[in-house]
PDB file of C-alpha atoms in Angstrom:
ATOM      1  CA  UNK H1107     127.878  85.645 100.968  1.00 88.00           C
ATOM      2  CA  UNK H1108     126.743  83.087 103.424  1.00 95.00           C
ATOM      3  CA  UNK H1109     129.125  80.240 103.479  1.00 97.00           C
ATOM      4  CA  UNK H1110     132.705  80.583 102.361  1.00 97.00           C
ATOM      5  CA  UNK H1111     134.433  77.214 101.810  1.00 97.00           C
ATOM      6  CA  UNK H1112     138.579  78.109 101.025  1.00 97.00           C
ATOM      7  CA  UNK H1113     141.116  75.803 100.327  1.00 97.00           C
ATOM      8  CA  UNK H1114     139.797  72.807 101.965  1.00 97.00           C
ATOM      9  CA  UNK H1115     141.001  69.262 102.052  1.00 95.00           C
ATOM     10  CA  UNK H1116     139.979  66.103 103.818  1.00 95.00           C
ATOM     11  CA  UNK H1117     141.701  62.950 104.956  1.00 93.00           C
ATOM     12  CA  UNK H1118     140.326  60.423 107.245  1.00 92.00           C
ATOM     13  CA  UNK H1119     143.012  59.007 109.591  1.00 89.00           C
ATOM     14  CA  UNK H1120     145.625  56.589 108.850  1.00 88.00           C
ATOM     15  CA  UNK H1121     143.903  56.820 104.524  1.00 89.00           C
ATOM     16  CA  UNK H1122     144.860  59.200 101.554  1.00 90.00           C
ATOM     17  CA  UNK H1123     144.201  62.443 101.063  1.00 91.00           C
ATOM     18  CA  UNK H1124     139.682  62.053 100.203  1.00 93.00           C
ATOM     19  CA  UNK H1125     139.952  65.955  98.225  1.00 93.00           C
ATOM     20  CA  UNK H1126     141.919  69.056  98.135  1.00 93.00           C
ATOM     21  CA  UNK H1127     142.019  72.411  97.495  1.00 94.00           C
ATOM     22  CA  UNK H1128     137.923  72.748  97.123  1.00 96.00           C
ATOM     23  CA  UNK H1129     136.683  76.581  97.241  1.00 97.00           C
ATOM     24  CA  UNK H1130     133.421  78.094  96.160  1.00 97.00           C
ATOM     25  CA  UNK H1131     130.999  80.484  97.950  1.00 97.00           C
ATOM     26  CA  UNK H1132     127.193  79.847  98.752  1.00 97.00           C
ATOM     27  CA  UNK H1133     125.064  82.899  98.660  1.00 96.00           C
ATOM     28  CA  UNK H1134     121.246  83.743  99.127  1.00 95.00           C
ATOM     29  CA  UNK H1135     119.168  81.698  96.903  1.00 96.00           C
ATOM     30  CA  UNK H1136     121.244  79.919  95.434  1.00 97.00           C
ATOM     31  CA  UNK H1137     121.187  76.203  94.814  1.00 98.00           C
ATOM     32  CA  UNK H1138     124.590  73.863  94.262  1.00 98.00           C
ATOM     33  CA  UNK H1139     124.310  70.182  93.492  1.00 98.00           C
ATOM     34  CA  UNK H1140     127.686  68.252  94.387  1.00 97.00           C
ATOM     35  CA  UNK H1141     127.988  65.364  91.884  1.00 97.00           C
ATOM     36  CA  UNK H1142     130.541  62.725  92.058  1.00 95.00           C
ATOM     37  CA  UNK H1143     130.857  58.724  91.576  1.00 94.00           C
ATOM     38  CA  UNK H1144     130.349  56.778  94.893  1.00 92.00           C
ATOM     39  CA  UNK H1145     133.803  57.180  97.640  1.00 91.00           C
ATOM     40  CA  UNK H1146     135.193  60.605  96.401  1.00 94.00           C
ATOM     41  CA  UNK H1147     133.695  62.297  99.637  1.00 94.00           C
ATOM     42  CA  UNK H1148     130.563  64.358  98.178  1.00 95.00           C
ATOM     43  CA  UNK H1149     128.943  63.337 101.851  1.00 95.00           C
ATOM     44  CA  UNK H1150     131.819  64.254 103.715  1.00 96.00           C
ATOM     45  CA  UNK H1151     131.831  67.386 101.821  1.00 96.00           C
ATOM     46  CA  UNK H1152     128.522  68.488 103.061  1.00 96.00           C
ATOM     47  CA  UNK H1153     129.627  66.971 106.303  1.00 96.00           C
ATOM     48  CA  UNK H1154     132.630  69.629 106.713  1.00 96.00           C
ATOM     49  CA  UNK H1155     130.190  72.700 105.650  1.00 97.00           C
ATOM     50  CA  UNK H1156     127.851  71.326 108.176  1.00 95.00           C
ATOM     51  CA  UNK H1157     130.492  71.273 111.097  1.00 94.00           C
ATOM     52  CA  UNK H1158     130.078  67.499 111.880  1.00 94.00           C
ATOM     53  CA  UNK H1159     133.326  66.872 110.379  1.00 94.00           C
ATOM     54  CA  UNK H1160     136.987  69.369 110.278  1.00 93.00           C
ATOM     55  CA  UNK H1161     138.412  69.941 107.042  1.00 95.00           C
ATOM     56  CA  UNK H1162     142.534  68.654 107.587  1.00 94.00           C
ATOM     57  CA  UNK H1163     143.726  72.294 105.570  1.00 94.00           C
ATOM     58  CA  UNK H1164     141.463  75.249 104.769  1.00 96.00           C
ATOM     59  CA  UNK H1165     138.569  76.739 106.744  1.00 96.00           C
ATOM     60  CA  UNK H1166     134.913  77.283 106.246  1.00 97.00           C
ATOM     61  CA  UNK H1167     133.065  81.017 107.117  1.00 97.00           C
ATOM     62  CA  UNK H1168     129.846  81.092 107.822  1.00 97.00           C
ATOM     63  CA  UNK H1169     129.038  84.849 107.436  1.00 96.00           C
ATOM     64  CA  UNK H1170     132.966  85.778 107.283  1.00 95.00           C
ATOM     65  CA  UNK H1171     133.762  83.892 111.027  1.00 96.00           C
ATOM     66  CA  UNK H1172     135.471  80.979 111.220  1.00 95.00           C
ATOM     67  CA  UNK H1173     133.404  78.136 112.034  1.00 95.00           C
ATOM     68  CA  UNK H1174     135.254  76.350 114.196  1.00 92.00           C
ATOM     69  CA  UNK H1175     135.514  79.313 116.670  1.00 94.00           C
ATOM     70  CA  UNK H1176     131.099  79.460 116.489  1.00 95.00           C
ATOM     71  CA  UNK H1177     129.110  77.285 118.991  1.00 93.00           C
ATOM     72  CA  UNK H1178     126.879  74.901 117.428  1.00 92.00           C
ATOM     73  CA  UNK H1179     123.659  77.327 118.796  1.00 92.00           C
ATOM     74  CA  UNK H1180     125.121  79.748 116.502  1.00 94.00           C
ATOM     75  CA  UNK H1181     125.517  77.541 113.628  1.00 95.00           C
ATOM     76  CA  UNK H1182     122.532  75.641 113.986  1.00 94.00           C
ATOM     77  CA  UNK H1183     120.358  79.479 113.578  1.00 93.00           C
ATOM     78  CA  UNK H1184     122.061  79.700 110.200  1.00 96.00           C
ATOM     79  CA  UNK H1185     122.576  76.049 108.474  1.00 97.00           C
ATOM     80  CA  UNK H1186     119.961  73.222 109.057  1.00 96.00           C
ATOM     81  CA  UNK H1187     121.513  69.225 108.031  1.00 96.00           C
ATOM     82  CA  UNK H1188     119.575  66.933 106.307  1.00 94.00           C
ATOM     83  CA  UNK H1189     121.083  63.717 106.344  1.00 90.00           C
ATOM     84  CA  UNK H1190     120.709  60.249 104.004  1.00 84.00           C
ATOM     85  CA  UNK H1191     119.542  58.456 106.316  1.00 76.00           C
ATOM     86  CA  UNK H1192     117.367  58.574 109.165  1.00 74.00           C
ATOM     87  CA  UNK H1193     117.277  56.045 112.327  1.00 72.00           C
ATOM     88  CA  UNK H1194     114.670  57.515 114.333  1.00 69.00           C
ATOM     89  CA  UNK H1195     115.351  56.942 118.518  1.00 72.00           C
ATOM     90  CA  UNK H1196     112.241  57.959 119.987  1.00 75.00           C
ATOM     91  CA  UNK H1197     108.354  57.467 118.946  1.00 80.00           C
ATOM     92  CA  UNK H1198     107.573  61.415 118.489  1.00 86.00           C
ATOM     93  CA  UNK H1199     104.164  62.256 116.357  1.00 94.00           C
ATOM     94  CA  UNK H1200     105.479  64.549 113.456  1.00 95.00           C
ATOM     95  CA  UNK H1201     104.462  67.487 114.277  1.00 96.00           C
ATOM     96  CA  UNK H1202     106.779  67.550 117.462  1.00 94.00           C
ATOM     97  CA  UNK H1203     109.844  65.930 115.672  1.00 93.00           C
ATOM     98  CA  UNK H1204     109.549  68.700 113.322  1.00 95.00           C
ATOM     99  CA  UNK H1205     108.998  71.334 116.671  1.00 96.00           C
ATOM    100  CA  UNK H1206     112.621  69.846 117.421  1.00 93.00           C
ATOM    101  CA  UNK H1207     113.840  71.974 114.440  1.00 94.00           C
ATOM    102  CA  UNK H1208     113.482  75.111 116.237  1.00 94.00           C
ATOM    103  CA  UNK H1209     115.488  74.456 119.494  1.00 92.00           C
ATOM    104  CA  UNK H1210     118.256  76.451 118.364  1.00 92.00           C
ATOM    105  CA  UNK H1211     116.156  78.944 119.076  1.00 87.00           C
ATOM    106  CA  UNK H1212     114.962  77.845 121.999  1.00 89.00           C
ATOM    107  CA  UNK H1213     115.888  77.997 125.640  1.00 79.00           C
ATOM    108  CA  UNK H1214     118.309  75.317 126.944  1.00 78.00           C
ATOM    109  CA  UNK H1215     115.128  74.675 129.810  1.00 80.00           C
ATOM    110  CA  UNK H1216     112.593  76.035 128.176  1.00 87.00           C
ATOM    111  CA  UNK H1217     109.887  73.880 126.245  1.00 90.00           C
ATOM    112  CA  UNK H1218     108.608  74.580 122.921  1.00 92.00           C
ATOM    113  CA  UNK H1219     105.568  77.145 122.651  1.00 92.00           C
ATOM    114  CA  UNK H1220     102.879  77.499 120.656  1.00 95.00           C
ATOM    115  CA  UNK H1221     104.759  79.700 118.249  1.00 95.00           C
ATOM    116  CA  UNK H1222     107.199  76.772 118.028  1.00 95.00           C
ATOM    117  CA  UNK H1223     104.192  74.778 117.064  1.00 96.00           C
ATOM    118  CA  UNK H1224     102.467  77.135 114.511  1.00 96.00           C
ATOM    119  CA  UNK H1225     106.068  76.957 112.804  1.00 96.00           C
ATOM    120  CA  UNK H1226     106.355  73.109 112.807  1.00 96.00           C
ATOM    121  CA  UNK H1227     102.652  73.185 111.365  1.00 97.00           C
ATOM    122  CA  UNK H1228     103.714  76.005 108.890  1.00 95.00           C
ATOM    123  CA  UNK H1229     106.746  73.863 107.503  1.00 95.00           C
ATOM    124  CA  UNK H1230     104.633  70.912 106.906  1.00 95.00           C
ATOM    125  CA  UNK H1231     102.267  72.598 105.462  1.00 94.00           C
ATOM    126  CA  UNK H1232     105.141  74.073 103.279  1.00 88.00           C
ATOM    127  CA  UNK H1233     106.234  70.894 101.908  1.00 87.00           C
ATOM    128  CA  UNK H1234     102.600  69.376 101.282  1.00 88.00           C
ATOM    129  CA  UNK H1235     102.417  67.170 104.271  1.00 94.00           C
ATOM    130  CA  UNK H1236     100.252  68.445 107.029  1.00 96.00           C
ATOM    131  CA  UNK H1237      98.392  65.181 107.097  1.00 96.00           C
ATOM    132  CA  UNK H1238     101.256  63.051 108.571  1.00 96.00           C
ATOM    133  CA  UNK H1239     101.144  65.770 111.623  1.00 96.00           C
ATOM    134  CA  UNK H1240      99.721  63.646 114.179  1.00 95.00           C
ATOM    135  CA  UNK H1241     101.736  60.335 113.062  1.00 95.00           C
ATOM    136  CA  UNK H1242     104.188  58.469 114.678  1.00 91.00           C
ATOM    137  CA  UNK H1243     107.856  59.454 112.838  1.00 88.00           C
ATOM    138  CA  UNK H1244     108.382  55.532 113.497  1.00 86.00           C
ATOM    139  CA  UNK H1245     105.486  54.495 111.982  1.00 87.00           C
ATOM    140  CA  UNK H1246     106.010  56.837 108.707  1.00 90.00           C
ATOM    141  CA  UNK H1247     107.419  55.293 105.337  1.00 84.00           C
ATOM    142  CA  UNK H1248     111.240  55.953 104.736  1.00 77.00           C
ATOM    143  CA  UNK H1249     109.882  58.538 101.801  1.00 79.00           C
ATOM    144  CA  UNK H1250     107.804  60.228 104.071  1.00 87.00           C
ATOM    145  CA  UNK H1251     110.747  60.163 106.792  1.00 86.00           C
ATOM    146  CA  UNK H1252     112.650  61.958 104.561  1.00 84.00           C
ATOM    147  CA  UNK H1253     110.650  64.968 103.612  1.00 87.00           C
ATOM    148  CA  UNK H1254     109.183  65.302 107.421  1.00 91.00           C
ATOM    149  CA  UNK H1255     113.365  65.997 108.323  1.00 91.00           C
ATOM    150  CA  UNK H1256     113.218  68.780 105.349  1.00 90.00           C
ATOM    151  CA  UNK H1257     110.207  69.926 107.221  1.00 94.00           C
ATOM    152  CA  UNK H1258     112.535  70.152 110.479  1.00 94.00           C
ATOM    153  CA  UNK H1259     115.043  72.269 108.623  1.00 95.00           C
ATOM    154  CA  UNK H1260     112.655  75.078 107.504  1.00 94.00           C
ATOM    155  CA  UNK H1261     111.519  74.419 111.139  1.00 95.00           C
ATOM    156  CA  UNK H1262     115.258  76.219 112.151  1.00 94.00           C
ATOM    157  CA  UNK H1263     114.346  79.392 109.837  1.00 94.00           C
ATOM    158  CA  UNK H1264     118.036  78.815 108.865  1.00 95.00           C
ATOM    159  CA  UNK H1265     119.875  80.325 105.464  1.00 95.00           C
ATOM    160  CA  UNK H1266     121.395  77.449 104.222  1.00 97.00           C
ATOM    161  CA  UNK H1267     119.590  74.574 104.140  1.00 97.00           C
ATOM    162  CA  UNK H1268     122.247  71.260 103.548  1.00 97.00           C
ATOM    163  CA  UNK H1269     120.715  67.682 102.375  1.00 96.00           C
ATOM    164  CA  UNK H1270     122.823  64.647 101.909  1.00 95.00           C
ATOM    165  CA  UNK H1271     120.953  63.112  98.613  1.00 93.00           C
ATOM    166  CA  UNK H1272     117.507  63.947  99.433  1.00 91.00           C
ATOM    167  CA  UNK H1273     115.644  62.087  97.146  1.00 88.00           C
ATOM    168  CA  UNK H1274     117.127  58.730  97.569  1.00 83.00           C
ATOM    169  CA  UNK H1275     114.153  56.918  99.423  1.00 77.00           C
ATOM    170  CA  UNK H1276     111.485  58.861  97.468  1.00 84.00           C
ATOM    171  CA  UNK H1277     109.644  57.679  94.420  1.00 87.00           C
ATOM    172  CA  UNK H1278     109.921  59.019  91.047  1.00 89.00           C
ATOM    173  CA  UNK H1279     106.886  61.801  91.734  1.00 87.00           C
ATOM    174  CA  UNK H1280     108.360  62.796  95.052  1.00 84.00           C
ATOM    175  CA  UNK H1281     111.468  62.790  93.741  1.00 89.00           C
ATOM    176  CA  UNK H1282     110.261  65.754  91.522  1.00 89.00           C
ATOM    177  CA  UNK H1283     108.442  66.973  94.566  1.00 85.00           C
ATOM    178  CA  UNK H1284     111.451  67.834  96.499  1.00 87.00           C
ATOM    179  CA  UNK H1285     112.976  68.845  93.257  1.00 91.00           C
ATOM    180  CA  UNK H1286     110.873  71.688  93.143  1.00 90.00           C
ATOM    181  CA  UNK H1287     110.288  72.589  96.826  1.00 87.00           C
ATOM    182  CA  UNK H1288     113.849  73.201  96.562  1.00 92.00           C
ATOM    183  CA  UNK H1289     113.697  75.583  93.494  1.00 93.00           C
ATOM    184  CA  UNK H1290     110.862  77.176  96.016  1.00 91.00           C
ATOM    185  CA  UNK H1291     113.253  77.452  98.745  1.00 91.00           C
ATOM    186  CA  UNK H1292     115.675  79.274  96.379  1.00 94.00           C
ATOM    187  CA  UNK H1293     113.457  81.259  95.137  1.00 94.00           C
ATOM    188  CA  UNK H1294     112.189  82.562  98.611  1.00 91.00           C
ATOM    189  CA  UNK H1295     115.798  83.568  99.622  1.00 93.00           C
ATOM    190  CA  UNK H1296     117.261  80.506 101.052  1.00 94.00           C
ATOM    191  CA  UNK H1297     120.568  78.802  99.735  1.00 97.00           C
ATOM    192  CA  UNK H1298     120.273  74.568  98.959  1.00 97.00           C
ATOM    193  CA  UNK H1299     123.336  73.042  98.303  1.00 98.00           C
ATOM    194  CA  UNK H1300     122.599  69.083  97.937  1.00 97.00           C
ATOM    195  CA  UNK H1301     124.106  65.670  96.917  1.00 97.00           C
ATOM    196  CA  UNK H1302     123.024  64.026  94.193  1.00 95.00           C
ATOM    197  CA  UNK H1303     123.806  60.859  92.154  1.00 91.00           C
ATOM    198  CA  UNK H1304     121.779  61.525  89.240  1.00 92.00           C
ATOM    199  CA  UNK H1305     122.767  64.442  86.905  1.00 93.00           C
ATOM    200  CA  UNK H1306     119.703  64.764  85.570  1.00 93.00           C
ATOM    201  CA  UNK H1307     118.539  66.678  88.750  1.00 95.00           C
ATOM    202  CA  UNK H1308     121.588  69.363  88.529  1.00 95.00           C
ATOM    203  CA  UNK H1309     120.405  69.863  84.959  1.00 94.00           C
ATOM    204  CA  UNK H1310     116.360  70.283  86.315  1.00 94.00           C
ATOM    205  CA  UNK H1311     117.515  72.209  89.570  1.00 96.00           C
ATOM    206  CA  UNK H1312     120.012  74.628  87.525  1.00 93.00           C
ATOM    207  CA  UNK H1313     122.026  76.671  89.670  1.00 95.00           C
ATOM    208  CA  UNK H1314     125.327  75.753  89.782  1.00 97.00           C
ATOM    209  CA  UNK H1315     127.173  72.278  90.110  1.00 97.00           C
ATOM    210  CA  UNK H1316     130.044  71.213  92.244  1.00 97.00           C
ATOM    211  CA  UNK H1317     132.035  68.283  90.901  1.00 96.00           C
ATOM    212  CA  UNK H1318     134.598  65.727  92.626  1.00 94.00           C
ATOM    213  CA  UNK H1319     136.023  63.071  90.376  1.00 92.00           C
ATOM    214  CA  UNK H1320     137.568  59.591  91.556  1.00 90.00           C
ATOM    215  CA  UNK H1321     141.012  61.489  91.511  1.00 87.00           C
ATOM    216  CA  UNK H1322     140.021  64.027  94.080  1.00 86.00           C
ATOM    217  CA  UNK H1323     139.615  67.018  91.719  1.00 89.00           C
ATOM    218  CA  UNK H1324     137.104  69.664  92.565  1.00 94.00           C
ATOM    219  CA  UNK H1325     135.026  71.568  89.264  1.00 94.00           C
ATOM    220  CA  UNK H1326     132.891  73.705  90.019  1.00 96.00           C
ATOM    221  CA  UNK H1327     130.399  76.338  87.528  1.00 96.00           C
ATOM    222  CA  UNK H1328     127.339  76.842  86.485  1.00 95.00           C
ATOM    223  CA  UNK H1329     125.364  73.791  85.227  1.00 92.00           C
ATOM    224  CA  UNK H1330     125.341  74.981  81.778  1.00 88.00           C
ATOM    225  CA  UNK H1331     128.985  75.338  81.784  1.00 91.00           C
ATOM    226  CA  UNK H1332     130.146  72.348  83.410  1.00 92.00           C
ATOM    227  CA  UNK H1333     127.793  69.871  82.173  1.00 93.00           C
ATOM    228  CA  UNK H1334     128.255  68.159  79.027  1.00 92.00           C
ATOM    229  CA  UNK H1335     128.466  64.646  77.748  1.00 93.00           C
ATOM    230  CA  UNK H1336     132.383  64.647  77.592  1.00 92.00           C
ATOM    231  CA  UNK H1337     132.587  65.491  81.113  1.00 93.00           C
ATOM    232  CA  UNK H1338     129.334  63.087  82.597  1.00 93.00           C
ATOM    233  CA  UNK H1339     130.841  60.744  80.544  1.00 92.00           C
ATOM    234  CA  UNK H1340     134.453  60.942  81.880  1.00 93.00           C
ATOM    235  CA  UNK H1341     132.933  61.573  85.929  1.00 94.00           C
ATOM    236  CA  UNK H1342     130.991  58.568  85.984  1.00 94.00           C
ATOM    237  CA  UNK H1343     133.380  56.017  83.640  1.00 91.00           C
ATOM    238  CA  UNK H1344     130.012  55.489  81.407  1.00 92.00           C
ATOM    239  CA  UNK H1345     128.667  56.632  78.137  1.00 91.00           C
ATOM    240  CA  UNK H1346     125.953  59.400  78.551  1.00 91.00           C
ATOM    241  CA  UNK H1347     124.359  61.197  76.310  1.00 91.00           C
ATOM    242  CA  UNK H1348     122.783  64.880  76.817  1.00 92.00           C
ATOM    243  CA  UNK H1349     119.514  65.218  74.239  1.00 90.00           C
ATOM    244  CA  UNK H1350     117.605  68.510  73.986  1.00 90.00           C
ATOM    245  CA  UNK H1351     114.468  68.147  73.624  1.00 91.00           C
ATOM    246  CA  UNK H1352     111.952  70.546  72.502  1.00 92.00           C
ATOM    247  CA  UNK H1353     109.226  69.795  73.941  1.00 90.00           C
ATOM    248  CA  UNK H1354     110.084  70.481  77.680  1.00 89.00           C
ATOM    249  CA  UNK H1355     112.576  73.086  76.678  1.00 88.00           C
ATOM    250  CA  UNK H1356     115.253  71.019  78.609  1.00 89.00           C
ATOM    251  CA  UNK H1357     118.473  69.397  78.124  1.00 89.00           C
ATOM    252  CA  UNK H1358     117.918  65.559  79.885  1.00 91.00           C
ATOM    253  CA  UNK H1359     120.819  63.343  80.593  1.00 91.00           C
ATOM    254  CA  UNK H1360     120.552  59.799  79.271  1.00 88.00           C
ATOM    255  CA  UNK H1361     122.911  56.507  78.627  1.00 88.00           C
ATOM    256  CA  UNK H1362     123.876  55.758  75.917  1.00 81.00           C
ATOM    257  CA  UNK H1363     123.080  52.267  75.947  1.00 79.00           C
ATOM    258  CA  UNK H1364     123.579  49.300  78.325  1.00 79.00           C
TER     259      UNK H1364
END
């Protein structure tokens, strides 16, 4: 077990109680989608097993220690953030925003080597995108923005790799891109726990699927298990349909109608 998440809940000061009493485990090559209607905290979620924000109960282990006794160094070795959005500050080619990746394991004076490099180069070349290496990140589309910062996570080398709706600024093939670098991912050991507003990519991804409703209450199982039309239907206040179809040996999730 990697990440431990027990008994959490979240409130942000002076409002109600966002969610309670949320527990599951993320393990080794694994992959979790959270899936929730917009406001019931699925980003803050991610943001509390990232250590940007601290649960109000509970606690969150990150190889059985308590995270909020670890240094950020230490947590940074082991789980790399992507977030939604990204508002670049400085005019860095790609290849060294992605170098930025590894300064966990870097010296607080030091400056990145060419090892540093050769794994910037390697992680872009991982997710397909070596060509946008000498480009300025400012000058980049917000698509490509987005998969150059999942090309600074496997920069870290870290085991859990967290990304706050990662397909949102992508078109519909590199939405299915991502899709399945992150099955890679999984498949090559690492654990991907994202956000997602469209079911459809739990039901592609697999794994398992964590669920927070507009009342605050956590489900969490495998996709097969917690994923059917009652339930989509009831989580997002909408008719949806799940149809099998034979051809792609898939379930897809579809409305109903408009």
């Amino acid at each position: 077990m990697i990440l431990e998440v027990k008994n959490i809940s979240f409130a942000y000061a002076g409002a109600p109680t966002l969610f309670s009493d949320i527990s599951f485990s993320v393990n080794r090559g694994q992959i979790i989608s959270i899936i929730g209607p917009n406001g019931v905290g699925k980003t803050t979620l991610l943001n509390c097993m990232a250590n940007l924000a601290a649960p109000k109960d509970g606690e969150i282990l990150l190889e059985g220690k308590d995270m909020k006794r670890l240094k950020a160094r230490e947590i940074a070795k082991k789980i790399a953030f992507v977030p939604q959005f990204i508002i670049p500050s400085f005019s860095y080619d790609v290849l060294s925003y992605v170098v930025t990746g590894c300064a966990p394991r870097i010296g607080t004076f030091e400056k990145p080597k060419q090892e540093h490099y050769a794994i910037a180069q390697q992680s872009l070349e991982q997710m397909k995108i070596s060509h946008l290496a000498q480009k300025y990140y400012t000058q980049i589309s917000g698509g490509e923005r987005q998969q150059v910062s999942i090309a600074r996570a496997l920069a870290q080398r870290p085991k859990v790799i967290l990304m706050d709706e990662p397909t949102a600024h992508l078109d519909y093939g590199n939405q299915i891109k991502v899709l399945k670098i992150i099955k890679e991912l999984a498949a090559e050991g690492y654990a991907a726990v994202i956000t997602t507003h469209n079911p459809d990519h739990a039901l592609l991804l697999g794994g398992e699927v964590a669920a927070i409703n507009s009342n605050g209450q956590f489900i969490f199982g495998s996709s097969r298990s917690v994923i059917n039309e009652d339930f989509l239907s009831a989580l997002y206040g909408v008719d949806l349909c799940l149809h099998h179809i034979p051809g792609i040996g898939r379930d897809v999730c579809v409305a109903a109608s408009l």
